[in-house]
Structures are given as structure tokens and as C-alpha cells.
Amino acid sequence: MRIFVFSLLLLSFPASAAWRAVLIGGSGEPEVENFLVLDLRILRTSLQERGWFVTSAVGARAGLVGNSLPALGKNIEKVLQEATSQTHPRDQLLIVIHSHGRERESALGQKTHSIVAEDPGPDATDLGFDLGPLEPFLKTAKNRGATTAVVDLSCYSGTIHALVTADCT
């Protein structure tokens, strides 16, 4: 089913100036080569074969998916910043999140849920990476004229809609 969804997504984008993808996740399973990593590896290959430039922060160590960085919070922000800052008008930006999710913590002021990452959240709890900071990256891409799509396959992903309003076209 996942391959079918990804295939439909890939075929739905019109021709554009550049296609960029950011793959995030792969954390929360005891084995380094878990199903999340394997799925992201297949997606990376498929995207690159179709002309996409792909960056990623995946799993517990560097290089699990091509030249990916480990899925530490700072690396997730780094790949998002690099991808959004390089967008131009008519570019397509695809952000795929494929990790274990954590429920939104309203008491901590979270706007959306977190994903399991390889380091604790900024408040030193075990929240992983709060997806709330994704919002400025979406705004940057929109302001630069790019069309953006977010595919969140993590648990509790329904709250991501709090971020993907008019900035995610």
C-alpha cells in the first residue's frame, strides 16, 4: 500500500523548475535496518530515479539512506533548512516523515505531535523531535515560490494539519 501511495504522489506533480525531497525518520526501532529505514531507502531510490534531489535525516547513524545524517533534532532542522533555502519559484518540495509518532503534549505548548528521534527534545524530555518547528520551513518555501507537500506517516499525524495550512500548497 505504501508503494502505491508514493507512486500516486510521484505521478501527481507537474513539471517544474526543480524537485526536492526531504526524508525524515527511521527512529524508534531497536534494529538499525528497520522497516522505516527500508521504506525510506526505497522511496529515496524511486525519487532519485525520477530526477528528485533528496536529502535526509534517517535512523541512528549516518548513511542509512544514501548520504543521510542521523535523525537527531539538529540534523532534521539542518536538512529542512537546506532544502527550503534552496527553493525557487515553481520548485516542488516534498517532505516525508516516516517514524514512530508521539502524541501532542498540549501542556507543553505543542502545536502538533512529535516523532521519535535519536535525541531527546529541547526540554530534555523523551519527546523526540517536536514537529512544530516545521512551520517556519513551510513558510520559507512558500515565500520563495515553491509548492510544498508534507506526507506524515507517523502515528498521531492527524495533528500535523495545524501546521499545513496555506503554507503547504
Short mmCIF file of C-alpha atoms in Angstrom, two decimals:
data_model
loop_
_atom_site.label_atom_id
_atom_site.label_comp_id
_atom_site.label_asym_id
_atom_site.label_seq_id
_atom_site.Cartn_x
_atom_site.Cartn_y
_atom_site.Cartn_z
CA MET A 1 0.00 0.00 0.00
CA ARG A 2 2.81 2.44 0.88
CA ILE A 3 4.44 1.98 -2.53
CA PHE A 4 1.07 2.66 -4.21
CA VAL A 5 0.60 5.91 -2.25
CA PHE A 6 4.13 7.04 -3.03
CA SER A 7 3.65 6.18 -6.72
CA LEU A 8 0.47 8.24 -6.91
CA LEU A 9 2.23 11.11 -5.20
CA LEU A 10 5.16 10.98 -7.61
CA LEU A 11 2.90 10.99 -10.64
CA SER A 12 0.78 13.88 -9.38
CA PHE A 13 3.46 16.60 -9.53
CA PRO A 14 3.58 18.66 -12.72
CA ALA A 15 6.82 19.56 -14.46
CA SER A 16 8.66 22.24 -12.53
CA ALA A 17 11.98 24.02 -12.17
CA ALA A 18 13.38 21.60 -9.57
CA TRP A 19 12.11 18.75 -7.43
CA ARG A 20 13.44 18.50 -3.89
CA ALA A 21 12.58 15.94 -1.22
CA VAL A 22 13.42 15.74 2.46
CA LEU A 23 13.10 12.32 4.10
CA ILE A 24 12.88 12.25 7.91
CA GLY A 25 12.51 9.36 10.32
CA GLY A 26 13.55 5.78 10.75
CA SER A 27 13.90 6.03 14.52
CA GLY A 28 12.30 4.14 17.35
CA GLU A 29 13.02 0.56 16.34
CA PRO A 30 15.77 -1.50 18.00
CA GLU A 31 17.43 -2.59 14.77
CA VAL A 32 19.29 -0.04 12.69
CA GLU A 33 17.88 -1.54 9.46
CA ASN A 34 14.20 -1.41 10.49
CA PHE A 35 11.12 -1.22 8.25
CA LEU A 36 11.07 2.58 8.49
CA VAL A 37 14.63 2.84 7.15
CA LEU A 38 13.94 0.27 4.43
CA ASP A 39 10.83 2.14 3.26
CA LEU A 40 12.72 5.44 3.15
CA ARG A 41 15.56 3.80 1.22
CA ILE A 42 13.11 2.53 -1.42
CA LEU A 43 11.45 5.94 -1.63
CA ARG A 44 14.81 7.72 -1.99
CA THR A 45 15.82 5.47 -4.87
CA SER A 46 12.46 5.94 -6.58
CA LEU A 47 12.58 9.71 -6.22
CA GLN A 48 16.15 9.98 -7.46
CA GLU A 49 15.39 7.80 -10.48
CA ARG A 50 12.71 10.37 -11.36
CA GLY A 51 15.04 13.36 -11.08
CA TRP A 52 14.44 14.47 -7.50
CA PHE A 53 17.23 15.92 -5.34
CA VAL A 54 16.88 14.10 -1.99
CA THR A 55 18.30 14.97 1.43
CA SER A 56 17.55 13.06 4.59
CA ALA A 57 17.96 12.62 8.33
CA VAL A 58 17.21 8.96 8.97
CA GLY A 59 17.84 6.50 11.79
CA ALA A 60 20.59 6.03 14.31
CA ARG A 61 23.69 6.53 12.18
CA ALA A 62 24.83 8.39 9.08
CA GLY A 63 24.45 6.77 5.68
CA LEU A 64 21.44 4.54 6.34
CA VAL A 65 19.63 6.08 3.37
CA GLY A 66 22.20 7.26 0.85
CA ASN A 67 24.17 10.10 2.39
CA SER A 68 21.66 10.67 5.20
CA LEU A 69 22.50 12.24 8.52
CA PRO A 70 21.42 10.58 11.79
CA ALA A 71 17.88 11.59 12.83
CA LEU A 72 18.97 13.99 15.54
CA GLY A 73 16.86 17.12 16.03
CA LYS A 74 19.66 19.41 14.82
CA ASN A 75 20.11 17.30 11.67
CA ILE A 76 16.38 17.26 10.93
CA GLU A 77 16.37 21.06 11.14
CA LYS A 78 19.53 21.21 9.01
CA VAL A 79 18.11 19.20 6.10
CA LEU A 80 14.85 21.15 6.25
CA GLN A 81 16.70 24.47 6.29
CA GLU A 82 18.97 23.48 3.40
CA ALA A 83 16.09 22.25 1.25
CA THR A 84 13.80 25.22 1.87
CA SER A 85 16.53 27.81 1.46
CA GLN A 86 17.40 26.36 -1.96
CA THR A 87 13.87 26.50 -3.35
CA HIS A 88 12.90 28.85 -6.17
CA PRO A 89 9.61 29.78 -7.81
CA ARG A 90 7.87 26.76 -9.40
CA ASP A 91 10.02 24.25 -7.44
CA GLN A 92 8.33 21.27 -5.82
CA LEU A 93 9.27 20.43 -2.22
CA LEU A 94 8.19 17.11 -0.75
CA ILE A 95 8.69 16.44 2.98
CA VAL A 96 8.17 12.83 4.02
CA ILE A 97 8.06 11.92 7.70
CA HIS A 98 8.23 8.17 8.39
CA SER A 99 8.96 7.44 12.03
CA HIS A 100 7.18 6.47 15.19
CA GLY A 101 4.99 9.31 16.41
CA ARG A 102 4.27 10.65 19.85
CA GLU A 103 1.06 12.24 20.95
CA ARG A 104 0.85 16.04 21.07
CA GLU A 105 1.62 17.42 24.52
CA SER A 106 -0.75 20.37 24.88
CA ALA A 107 0.56 21.12 28.38
CA LEU A 108 3.99 21.77 26.85
CA GLY A 109 2.51 24.08 24.24
CA GLN A 110 2.99 21.74 21.31
CA LYS A 111 1.01 22.73 18.24
CA THR A 112 1.31 19.26 16.73
CA HIS A 113 2.80 15.89 17.58
CA SER A 114 6.41 14.75 17.90
CA ILE A 115 8.29 11.99 16.16
CA VAL A 116 10.78 9.68 17.78
CA ALA A 117 14.27 10.95 17.02
CA GLU A 118 17.72 9.87 18.12
CA ASP A 119 17.95 12.52 20.84
CA PRO A 120 15.57 13.95 23.46
CA GLY A 121 13.52 17.04 22.82
CA PRO A 122 14.74 20.56 23.63
CA ASP A 123 13.33 20.42 27.15
CA ALA A 124 15.38 17.22 27.84
CA THR A 125 12.30 15.03 27.96
CA ASP A 126 11.79 11.94 25.87
CA LEU A 127 9.60 13.73 23.32
CA GLY A 128 11.99 13.35 20.42
CA PHE A 129 11.55 15.95 17.67
CA ASP A 130 8.57 18.30 18.03
CA LEU A 131 7.19 18.92 14.53
CA GLY A 132 6.02 22.43 15.47
CA PRO A 133 9.33 23.93 14.23
CA LEU A 134 8.46 22.60 10.77
CA GLU A 135 6.14 25.58 10.27
CA PRO A 136 8.82 28.24 9.55
CA PHE A 137 10.36 25.97 6.91
CA LEU A 138 6.99 25.64 5.19
CA LYS A 139 6.61 29.43 5.24
CA THR A 140 10.10 29.91 3.80
CA ALA A 141 9.38 27.56 0.90
CA LYS A 142 6.06 29.29 0.19
CA ASN A 143 7.63 32.75 0.33
CA ARG A 144 10.27 31.58 -2.14
CA GLY A 145 7.52 30.48 -4.56
CA ALA A 146 7.79 26.71 -4.11
CA THR A 147 4.89 24.29 -3.93
CA THR A 148 5.16 22.10 -0.82
CA ALA A 149 3.64 18.79 0.21
CA VAL A 150 4.02 17.07 3.58
CA VAL A 151 3.44 13.33 3.85
CA ASP A 152 3.44 12.29 7.50
CA LEU A 153 3.22 8.53 8.00
CA SER A 154 3.85 8.63 11.75
CA CYS A 155 1.32 7.82 14.45
CA TYR A 156 -0.63 10.88 15.68
CA SER A 157 -0.01 12.59 12.34
CA GLY A 158 -3.55 13.98 12.25
CA THR A 159 -2.38 16.98 14.25
CA ILE A 160 0.09 17.99 11.51
CA HIS A 161 -2.83 19.84 9.90
CA ALA A 162 -2.29 22.56 12.49
CA LEU A 163 0.88 23.42 10.54
CA VAL A 164 0.00 22.74 6.93
CA THR A 165 -2.49 25.47 6.27
CA ALA A 166 -1.98 27.96 3.44
CA ASP A 167 1.81 27.47 3.65
CA CYS A 168 1.56 23.95 2.33
CA THR A 169 0.11 24.25 -1.17
#
